[in-house]
PDB file of C-alpha atoms in Angstrom:
ATOM      1  CA  MET A  82     -10.026-166.592  40.502  1.00 52.00           C
ATOM      2  CA  LYS A  83     -10.613-165.679  36.852  1.00 51.00           C
ATOM      3  CA  ASN A  84     -13.283-163.158  37.852  1.00 54.00           C
ATOM      4  CA  ILE A  85     -10.868-161.567  40.339  1.00 52.00           C
ATOM      5  CA  LEU A  86      -8.180-161.275  37.660  1.00 49.00           C
ATOM      6  CA  TYR A  87     -10.636-159.666  35.295  1.00 49.00           C
ATOM      7  CA  LEU A  88     -11.742-157.144  37.918  1.00 52.00           C
ATOM      8  CA  LEU A  89      -8.120-156.260  38.632  1.00 50.00           C
ATOM      9  CA  VAL A  90      -7.587-155.539  34.947  1.00 48.00           C
ATOM     10  CA  VAL A  91     -10.705-153.361  34.900  1.00 49.00           C
ATOM     11  CA  LEU A  92      -9.526-151.396  37.940  1.00 50.00           C
ATOM     12  CA  MET A  93      -6.148-150.827  36.315  1.00 49.00           C
ATOM     13  CA  PHE A  94      -7.727-149.133  33.358  1.00 46.00           C
ATOM     14  CA  SER A  95     -10.803-147.513  34.906  1.00 47.00           C
ATOM     15  CA  SER A  96      -8.670-144.613  36.158  1.00 44.00           C
ATOM     16  CA  GLN A  97      -8.091-143.709  32.524  1.00 46.00           C
ATOM     17  CA  LEU A  98     -11.820-143.066  32.109  1.00 43.00           C
ATOM     18  CA  LYS A  99     -11.738-140.302  34.695  1.00 45.00           C
ATOM     19  CA  ALA A 100      -8.936-138.553  32.844  1.00 48.00           C
ATOM     20  CA  GLN A 101     -10.775-138.567  29.533  1.00 66.00           C
ATOM     21  CA  ASP A 102     -13.530-136.213  28.483  1.00 88.00           C
ATOM     22  CA  LEU A 103     -16.196-138.517  27.131  1.00 96.00           C
ATOM     23  CA  SER A 104     -19.028-136.022  27.465  1.00 95.00           C
ATOM     24  CA  ALA A 105     -19.547-136.041  23.694  1.00 97.00           C
ATOM     25  CA  TYR A 106     -21.250-139.404  24.225  1.00 98.00           C
ATOM     26  CA  GLN A 107     -24.838-138.467  25.024  1.00 98.00           C
ATOM     27  CA  SER A 108     -26.702-140.454  27.667  1.00 98.00           C
ATOM     28  CA  LYS A 109     -29.871-142.092  26.337  1.00 98.00           C
ATOM     29  CA  LEU A 110     -32.535-144.639  27.244  1.00 98.00           C
ATOM     30  CA  PHE A 111     -34.213-147.091  24.886  1.00 98.00           C
ATOM     31  CA  ILE A 112     -37.482-148.331  26.321  1.00 98.00           C
ATOM     32  CA  ARG A 113     -39.486-151.257  25.021  1.00 97.00           C
ATOM     33  CA  GLY A 114     -42.473-152.222  27.119  1.00 96.00           C
ATOM     34  CA  ASN A 115     -41.238-152.727  30.677  1.00 97.00           C
ATOM     35  CA  ASP A 116     -37.597-153.088  29.640  1.00 97.00           C
ATOM     36  CA  THR A 117     -34.972-150.353  29.434  1.00 98.00           C
ATOM     37  CA  LEU A 118     -31.576-150.279  27.759  1.00 98.00           C
ATOM     38  CA  ARG A 119     -29.156-147.596  28.915  1.00 98.00           C
ATOM     39  CA  TYR A 120     -26.730-146.477  26.257  1.00 98.00           C
ATOM     40  CA  ARG A 121     -24.318-143.735  25.294  1.00 98.00           C
ATOM     41  CA  ILE A 122     -24.291-142.427  21.752  1.00 98.00           C
ATOM     42  CA  LEU A 123     -21.720-140.420  19.838  1.00 98.00           C
ATOM     43  CA  TYR A 124     -22.995-138.505  16.829  1.00 98.00           C
ATOM     44  CA  PRO A 125     -20.713-137.317  14.022  1.00 97.00           C
ATOM     45  CA  GLU A 126     -19.505-133.753  14.082  1.00 95.00           C
ATOM     46  CA  LYS A 127     -21.928-131.510  12.202  1.00 94.00           C
ATOM     47  CA  TYR A 128     -24.548-134.244  12.508  1.00 97.00           C
ATOM     48  CA  LYS A 129     -27.527-133.898  10.182  1.00 96.00           C
ATOM     49  CA  LYS A 130     -30.786-135.469  11.319  1.00 93.00           C
ATOM     50  CA  ASN A 131     -31.998-135.996   7.766  1.00 94.00           C
ATOM     51  CA  ARG A 132     -28.926-138.013   6.818  1.00 97.00           C
ATOM     52  CA  ALA A 133     -28.138-141.678   7.529  1.00 98.00           C
ATOM     53  CA  TYR A 134     -24.714-142.703   8.860  1.00 98.00           C
ATOM     54  CA  PRO A 135     -22.729-145.883   9.445  1.00 98.00           C
ATOM     55  CA  LEU A 136     -23.258-147.426  12.888  1.00 98.00           C
ATOM     56  CA  VAL A 137     -20.721-148.998  15.243  1.00 98.00           C
ATOM     57  CA  MET A 138     -22.346-150.988  18.039  1.00 98.00           C
ATOM     58  CA  PHE A 139     -19.914-151.997  20.788  1.00 98.00           C
ATOM     59  CA  LEU A 140     -20.695-154.442  23.602  1.00 98.00           C
ATOM     60  CA  HIS A 141     -18.658-154.040  26.790  1.00 98.00           C
ATOM     61  CA  GLY A 142     -17.295-156.704  29.125  1.00 98.00           C
ATOM     62  CA  ALA A 143     -18.488-158.031  32.494  1.00 97.00           C
ATOM     63  CA  GLY A 144     -16.581-155.447  34.509  1.00 97.00           C
ATOM     64  CA  GLU A 145     -18.489-152.524  33.018  1.00 98.00           C
ATOM     65  CA  ARG A 146     -21.978-153.748  33.877  1.00 98.00           C
ATOM     66  CA  GLY A 147     -24.264-151.576  35.988  1.00 98.00           C
ATOM     67  CA  ASN A 148     -26.847-148.828  35.749  1.00 97.00           C
ATOM     68  CA  ASP A 149     -24.701-145.676  35.782  1.00 98.00           C
ATOM     69  CA  ASN A 150     -24.709-145.431  31.967  1.00 98.00           C
ATOM     70  CA  ALA A 151     -21.032-144.512  32.093  1.00 98.00           C
ATOM     71  CA  ALA A 152     -18.807-147.494  32.927  1.00 98.00           C
ATOM     72  CA  GLN A 153     -19.302-149.021  29.485  1.00 98.00           C
ATOM     73  CA  LEU A 154     -17.195-146.209  28.034  1.00 98.00           C
ATOM     74  CA  THR A 155     -14.111-147.389  29.949  1.00 97.00           C
ATOM     75  CA  HIS A 156     -12.628-149.296  27.028  1.00 98.00           C
ATOM     76  CA  GLY A 157     -12.781-148.172  23.414  1.00 98.00           C
ATOM     77  CA  ALA A 158     -14.842-145.006  23.617  1.00 98.00           C
ATOM     78  CA  ALA A 159     -11.835-142.707  23.368  1.00 98.00           C
ATOM     79  CA  LEU A 160     -10.817-144.273  20.059  1.00 98.00           C
ATOM     80  CA  PHE A 161     -13.824-142.794  18.273  1.00 98.00           C
ATOM     81  CA  LEU A 162     -13.181-139.348  19.750  1.00 98.00           C
ATOM     82  CA  LYS A 163      -9.766-138.923  18.164  1.00 97.00           C
ATOM     83  CA  PRO A 164      -9.949-135.940  15.782  1.00 97.00           C
ATOM     84  CA  GLU A 165      -8.639-137.929  12.827  1.00 97.00           C
ATOM     85  CA  ASN A 166     -11.210-140.679  13.379  1.00 98.00           C
ATOM     86  CA  ARG A 167     -14.071-138.205  13.693  1.00 97.00           C
ATOM     87  CA  LYS A 168     -12.899-136.591  10.462  1.00 97.00           C
ATOM     88  CA  TYR A 169     -12.432-139.694   8.327  1.00 97.00           C
ATOM     89  CA  PHE A 170     -14.954-142.127   9.827  1.00 98.00           C
ATOM     90  CA  LYS A 171     -18.138-140.118  10.217  1.00 97.00           C
ATOM     91  CA  SER A 172     -20.490-142.481  12.005  1.00 98.00           C
ATOM     92  CA  ILE A 173     -22.828-143.027  14.913  1.00 98.00           C
ATOM     93  CA  VAL A 174     -21.193-144.988  17.743  1.00 98.00           C
ATOM     94  CA  ILE A 175     -23.221-146.678  20.486  1.00 98.00           C
ATOM     95  CA  PHE A 176     -22.035-148.205  23.756  1.00 98.00           C
ATOM     96  CA  PRO A 177     -25.012-149.870  25.482  1.00 98.00           C
ATOM     97  CA  GLN A 178     -24.761-150.935  29.122  1.00 98.00           C
ATOM     98  CA  CYS A 179     -25.717-154.359  30.425  1.00 98.00           C
ATOM     99  CA  PRO A 180     -27.161-154.436  33.975  1.00 98.00           C
ATOM    100  CA  THR A 181     -25.246-156.041  36.844  1.00 97.00           C
ATOM    101  CA  ASN A 182     -25.470-159.858  36.890  1.00 95.00           C
ATOM    102  CA  LYS A 183     -26.900-159.890  33.356  1.00 97.00           C
ATOM    103  CA  SER A 184     -25.177-160.756  30.089  1.00 98.00           C
ATOM    104  CA  TRP A 185     -25.355-160.083  26.355  1.00 98.00           C
ATOM    105  CA  SER A 186     -25.673-163.838  25.715  1.00 98.00           C
ATOM    106  CA  LYS A 187     -26.160-167.119  27.543  1.00 96.00           C
ATOM    107  CA  PHE A 188     -22.774-168.682  28.253  1.00 92.00           C
ATOM    108  CA  LYS A 189     -22.305-172.314  27.362  1.00 89.00           C
ATOM    109  CA  ARG A 190     -19.657-174.583  28.869  1.00 88.00           C
ATOM    110  CA  VAL A 191     -18.353-178.003  27.839  1.00 86.00           C
ATOM    111  CA  ASP A 192     -16.153-179.922  30.280  1.00 84.00           C
ATOM    112  CA  GLY A 193     -15.901-176.786  32.388  1.00 81.00           C
ATOM    113  CA  LYS A 194     -14.581-174.646  29.540  1.00 86.00           C
ATOM    114  CA  PHE A 195     -16.284-171.823  27.677  1.00 88.00           C
ATOM    115  CA  ALA A 196     -17.897-173.073  24.475  1.00 90.00           C
ATOM    116  CA  GLY A 197     -19.437-169.858  23.265  1.00 92.00           C
ATOM    117  CA  SER A 198     -23.055-168.907  23.797  1.00 95.00           C
ATOM    118  CA  ASP A 199     -26.295-170.815  23.545  1.00 95.00           C
ATOM    119  CA  SER A 200     -27.424-169.413  20.204  1.00 94.00           C
ATOM    120  CA  GLU A 201     -30.304-171.835  19.740  1.00 92.00           C
ATOM    121  CA  SER A 202     -32.459-170.572  22.603  1.00 94.00           C
ATOM    122  CA  GLU A 203     -34.035-167.161  23.032  1.00 97.00           C
ATOM    123  CA  PRO A 204     -31.365-164.489  23.626  1.00 97.00           C
ATOM    124  CA  PRO A 205     -31.310-162.484  26.880  1.00 98.00           C
ATOM    125  CA  ILE A 206     -33.520-159.417  26.965  1.00 98.00           C
ATOM    126  CA  GLU A 207     -30.386-157.246  26.990  1.00 98.00           C
ATOM    127  CA  GLN A 208     -29.378-158.531  23.555  1.00 98.00           C
ATOM    128  CA  GLN A 209     -32.945-158.251  22.317  1.00 98.00           C
ATOM    129  CA  LEU A 210     -32.962-154.577  23.300  1.00 98.00           C
ATOM    130  CA  VAL A 211     -29.695-153.926  21.446  1.00 98.00           C
ATOM    131  CA  LYS A 212     -31.180-155.490  18.324  1.00 98.00           C
ATOM    132  CA  ALA A 213     -34.458-153.565  18.740  1.00 98.00           C
ATOM    133  CA  LEU A 214     -32.543-150.296  19.099  1.00 98.00           C
ATOM    134  CA  MET A 215     -30.668-150.936  15.857  1.00 98.00           C
ATOM    135  CA  ASP A 216     -33.896-151.953  14.119  1.00 98.00           C
ATOM    136  CA  SER A 217     -35.572-148.719  15.183  1.00 98.00           C
ATOM    137  CA  MET A 218     -32.657-146.667  13.882  1.00 98.00           C
ATOM    138  CA  LEU A 219     -32.800-148.461  10.547  1.00 98.00           C
ATOM    139  CA  LEU A 220     -36.556-147.998  10.349  1.00 97.00           C
ATOM    140  CA  ASN A 221     -36.184-144.275  10.982  1.00 96.00           C
ATOM    141  CA  ARG A 222     -33.324-144.060   8.475  1.00 96.00           C
ATOM    142  CA  HIS A 223     -30.794-142.788  10.982  1.00 97.00           C
ATOM    143  CA  ILE A 224     -28.225-145.423  10.023  1.00 98.00           C
ATOM    144  CA  LEU A 225     -27.079-147.047   6.788  1.00 98.00           C
ATOM    145  CA  GLU A 226     -28.194-150.621   6.298  1.00 98.00           C
ATOM    146  CA  ARG A 227     -25.018-151.396   4.369  1.00 98.00           C
ATOM    147  CA  GLN A 228     -22.732-150.193   7.162  1.00 98.00           C
ATOM    148  CA  VAL A 229     -23.732-151.658  10.510  1.00 98.00           C
ATOM    149  CA  TYR A 230     -20.629-152.801  12.410  1.00 98.00           C
ATOM    150  CA  LEU A 231     -20.388-154.883  15.580  1.00 98.00           C
ATOM    151  CA  GLY A 232     -17.642-155.095  18.171  1.00 98.00           C
ATOM    152  CA  GLY A 233     -17.268-156.376  21.689  1.00 98.00           C
ATOM    153  CA  LEU A 234     -14.751-157.394  24.315  1.00 98.00           C
ATOM    154  CA  SER A 235     -14.784-160.405  26.633  1.00 98.00           C
ATOM    155  CA  MET A 236     -18.463-160.859  27.628  1.00 98.00           C
ATOM    156  CA  GLY A 237     -19.263-158.468  24.791  1.00 98.00           C
ATOM    157  CA  ALA A 238     -17.335-160.610  22.318  1.00 98.00           C
ATOM    158  CA  PHE A 239     -19.388-163.631  23.400  1.00 98.00           C
ATOM    159  CA  GLY A 240     -22.449-161.506  22.688  1.00 98.00           C
ATOM    160  CA  SER A 241     -21.043-160.357  19.356  1.00 98.00           C
ATOM    161  CA  TYR A 242     -20.458-163.907  18.191  1.00 98.00           C
ATOM    162  CA  ASP A 243     -23.961-164.833  19.334  1.00 98.00           C
ATOM    163  CA  MET A 244     -25.496-161.965  17.368  1.00 98.00           C
ATOM    164  CA  LEU A 245     -23.477-162.866  14.263  1.00 98.00           C
ATOM    165  CA  ILE A 246     -24.920-166.375  14.433  1.00 98.00           C
ATOM    166  CA  ARG A 247     -28.472-165.094  14.890  1.00 98.00           C
ATOM    167  CA  TYR A 248     -28.306-162.217  12.384  1.00 98.00           C
ATOM    168  CA  PRO A 249     -25.491-162.940   9.902  1.00 97.00           C
ATOM    169  CA  ASP A 250     -27.032-160.741   7.199  1.00 97.00           C
ATOM    170  CA  TYR A 251     -27.260-157.731   9.514  1.00 98.00           C
ATOM    171  CA  PHE A 252     -23.622-156.766   9.910  1.00 98.00           C
ATOM    172  CA  ALA A 253     -21.071-155.531   7.391  1.00 98.00           C
ATOM    173  CA  ALA A 254     -18.105-156.480   9.609  1.00 98.00           C
ATOM    174  CA  ALA A 255     -17.285-157.428  13.206  1.00 98.00           C
ATOM    175  CA  PHE A 256     -14.321-157.154  15.564  1.00 98.00           C
ATOM    176  CA  PRO A 257     -14.678-159.450  18.612  1.00 98.00           C
ATOM    177  CA  ILE A 258     -11.959-159.198  21.272  1.00 98.00           C
ATOM    178  CA  CYS A 259     -11.057-162.042  23.691  1.00 98.00           C
ATOM    179  CA  GLY A 260     -14.339-163.931  23.434  1.00 98.00           C
ATOM    180  CA  VAL A 261     -15.443-167.452  22.532  1.00 98.00           C
ATOM    181  CA  ALA A 262     -17.846-168.532  19.804  1.00 97.00           C
ATOM    182  CA  ASP A 263     -19.914-171.628  19.196  1.00 97.00           C
ATOM    183  CA  ILE A 264     -17.513-172.621  16.421  1.00 97.00           C
ATOM    184  CA  PRO A 265     -19.701-175.020  14.390  1.00 97.00           C
ATOM    185  CA  LEU A 266     -22.663-172.635  14.419  1.00 97.00           C
ATOM    186  CA  LEU A 267     -20.613-169.540  13.614  1.00 98.00           C
ATOM    187  CA  VAL A 268     -18.912-171.275  10.697  1.00 98.00           C
ATOM    188  CA  GLN A 269     -22.274-172.524   9.450  1.00 98.00           C
ATOM    189  CA  LYS A 270     -24.150-169.250   9.815  1.00 98.00           C
ATOM    190  CA  ALA A 271     -21.684-166.388   9.563  1.00 98.00           C
ATOM    191  CA  LYS A 272     -18.534-167.361   7.668  1.00 97.00           C
ATOM    192  CA  GLU A 273     -19.319-164.702   5.051  1.00 97.00           C
ATOM    193  CA  VAL A 274     -19.183-161.874   7.606  1.00 98.00           C
ATOM    194  CA  PRO A 275     -15.768-160.147   7.588  1.00 98.00           C
ATOM    195  CA  MET A 276     -14.172-160.495  11.038  1.00 98.00           C
ATOM    196  CA  TRP A 277     -11.028-159.271  12.719  1.00 98.00           C
ATOM    197  CA  ILE A 278     -10.591-161.412  15.825  1.00 98.00           C
ATOM    198  CA  PHE A 279      -8.279-160.421  18.706  1.00 98.00           C
ATOM    199  CA  HIS A 280      -6.841-162.244  21.708  1.00 98.00           C
ATOM    200  CA  GLY A 281      -3.926-162.167  24.144  1.00 98.00           C
ATOM    201  CA  GLU A 282      -1.594-165.155  24.185  1.00 98.00           C
ATOM    202  CA  LYS A 283      -1.451-165.235  28.001  1.00 98.00           C
ATOM    203  CA  ASP A 284      -5.127-164.518  28.698  1.00 97.00           C
ATOM    204  CA  PRO A 285      -5.867-166.152  32.094  1.00 96.00           C
ATOM    205  CA  VAL A 286      -9.598-165.399  31.981  1.00 95.00           C
ATOM    206  CA  VAL A 287     -10.654-166.512  28.492  1.00 96.00           C
ATOM    207  CA  SER A 288      -8.262-168.902  26.777  1.00 96.00           C
ATOM    208  CA  PRO A 289      -7.169-167.931  23.249  1.00 98.00           C
ATOM    209  CA  GLU A 290      -7.357-171.546  22.096  1.00 97.00           C
ATOM    210  CA  PRO A 291     -11.035-171.395  20.995  1.00 97.00           C
ATOM    211  CA  ASN A 292     -10.319-168.348  18.822  1.00 98.00           C
ATOM    212  CA  ARG A 293      -7.348-170.120  17.275  1.00 98.00           C
ATOM    213  CA  GLU A 294      -9.638-173.025  16.451  1.00 98.00           C
ATOM    214  CA  LEU A 295     -12.327-170.664  15.173  1.00 98.00           C
ATOM    215  CA  TYR A 296      -9.897-169.002  12.791  1.00 98.00           C
ATOM    216  CA  LYS A 297      -8.759-172.372  11.441  1.00 98.00           C
ATOM    217  CA  ALA A 298     -12.345-173.564  11.055  1.00 98.00           C
ATOM    218  CA  LEU A 299     -13.417-170.415   9.207  1.00 98.00           C
ATOM    219  CA  MET A 300     -10.459-170.579   6.831  1.00 98.00           C
ATOM    220  CA  THR A 301     -11.041-174.295   6.199  1.00 98.00           C
ATOM    221  CA  ALA A 302     -14.696-173.517   5.419  1.00 98.00           C
ATOM    222  CA  GLY A 303     -13.641-171.019   2.764  1.00 97.00           C
ATOM    223  CA  ALA A 304     -14.126-167.720   4.605  1.00 97.00           C
ATOM    224  CA  THR A 305     -12.348-165.032   2.598  1.00 93.00           C
ATOM    225  CA  ASP A 306     -12.144-162.029   4.941  1.00 97.00           C
ATOM    226  CA  ILE A 307     -10.997-163.231   8.361  1.00 98.00           C
ATOM    227  CA  THR A 308      -8.038-161.890  10.310  1.00 98.00           C
ATOM    228  CA  TYR A 309      -6.786-163.228  13.638  1.00 98.00           C
ATOM    229  CA  SER A 310      -4.392-161.185  15.780  1.00 98.00           C
ATOM    230  CA  GLU A 311      -2.913-162.802  18.887  1.00 98.00           C
ATOM    231  CA  TYR A 312      -0.591-160.667  20.990  1.00 98.00           C
ATOM    232  CA  PRO A 313       2.415-162.450  22.560  1.00 98.00           C
ATOM    233  CA  GLY A 314       2.682-162.036  26.314  1.00 98.00           C
ATOM    234  CA  VAL A 315      -0.609-160.116  26.568  1.00 98.00           C
ATOM    235  CA  GLY A 316      -3.260-161.113  29.104  1.00 98.00           C
ATOM    236  CA  HIS A 317      -6.977-160.474  29.154  1.00 98.00           C
ATOM    237  CA  ASN A 318      -6.682-156.791  28.287  1.00 97.00           C
ATOM    238  CA  SER A 319      -5.950-157.462  24.616  1.00 98.00           C
ATOM    239  CA  TRP A 320      -8.492-154.750  23.825  1.00 98.00           C
ATOM    240  CA  THR A 321      -5.734-152.216  24.544  1.00 98.00           C
ATOM    241  CA  ASN A 322      -3.694-153.677  21.680  1.00 98.00           C
ATOM    242  CA  ALA A 323      -6.736-154.003  19.441  1.00 98.00           C
ATOM    243  CA  PHE A 324      -7.771-150.370  19.877  1.00 98.00           C
ATOM    244  CA  ALA A 325      -4.180-149.316  19.168  1.00 98.00           C
ATOM    245  CA  GLU A 326      -4.175-151.049  15.776  1.00 98.00           C
ATOM    246  CA  PRO A 327      -3.804-148.217  13.238  1.00 98.00           C
ATOM    247  CA  LYS A 328      -5.659-150.225  10.599  1.00 98.00           C
ATOM    248  CA  LEU A 329      -8.638-151.224  12.766  1.00 98.00           C
ATOM    249  CA  LEU A 330     -11.057-148.450  11.819  1.00 98.00           C
ATOM    250  CA  PRO A 331      -9.911-148.266   8.174  1.00 98.00           C
ATOM    251  CA  TRP A 332     -10.536-152.017   7.987  1.00 98.00           C
ATOM    252  CA  VAL A 333     -13.959-151.772   9.650  1.00 98.00           C
ATOM    253  CA  PHE A 334     -15.262-148.917   7.509  1.00 98.00           C
ATOM    254  CA  SER A 335     -13.901-150.391   4.280  1.00 98.00           C
ATOM    255  CA  HIS A 336     -16.682-152.980   4.399  1.00 98.00           C
ATOM    256  CA  LYS A 337     -20.116-152.374   2.970  1.00 98.00           C
ATOM    257  CA  LYS A 338     -22.707-155.081   2.956  1.00 93.00           C
ATOM    258  CA  LYS A 339     -24.339-156.128  -0.295  1.00 85.00           C
ATOM    259  CA  LEU A 340     -28.069-155.656  -0.007  1.00 80.00           C
ATOM    260  CA  LYS A 341     -30.392-158.346  -1.218  1.00 73.00           C
ATOM    261  CA  LYS A 342     -32.836-157.242  -3.875  1.00 66.00           C
ATOM    262  CA  ASN A 343     -36.498-157.692  -3.100  1.00 55.00           C
ATOM    263  CA  LYS A 344     -38.225-160.120  -5.386  1.00 44.00           C
ATOM    264  CA  GLU A 345     -41.210-158.549  -7.112  1.00 40.00           C
TER     265      GLU A 345
END
């Protein structure tokens, strides 16, 4: 039933994709061995190949899986195309696509309820490819190490939390939307990462309760840059509210990670 509700939400908003010109997002493939990651990439206006830029990596939800290298742009892609955002937040934006019946992380359940992802076993190849793509961009100095940002919705928020646990020193800030984290592990590993967490009060697919508990746990543990926004009366599509937040991108890009000095 929950999957049906989610698909209905996706269908409601997929028509918006057709009305938007998202052709500025170039279609690319990242290949590692026998594995391929399809992704769409938006470069800044007047992009210079010899310059490094901030990176926003966004992981889509279950309804946008496939191999068309297009559906992942359904939610959120238009935000980065707004003229004011292209002007003030010059960055590289990537929307990778997860294949059908695959996931960005391995879901974990306790008593039949989502309990985040299994962050103590090897991550799915899809997540490994996302990480390898970012690593290659850092190695080739296309992106700024101090400004790598991570976002995701629903299945993508599960994946975002999982990646924050695995690589807490990698990201300058994160904005997970309607997902669930392994709360003890996230608090232990990633409480220093600035996060703006979003959820809908009436979400019938992924309950907001775990995110409420996560926020409390992070604050109790002494996290200093955590925001939780829960929208009254809103269901699973809380990403619509999140992307409409006028302070979202200013908040994201205000964060720059402190780099650790190499010991000689």
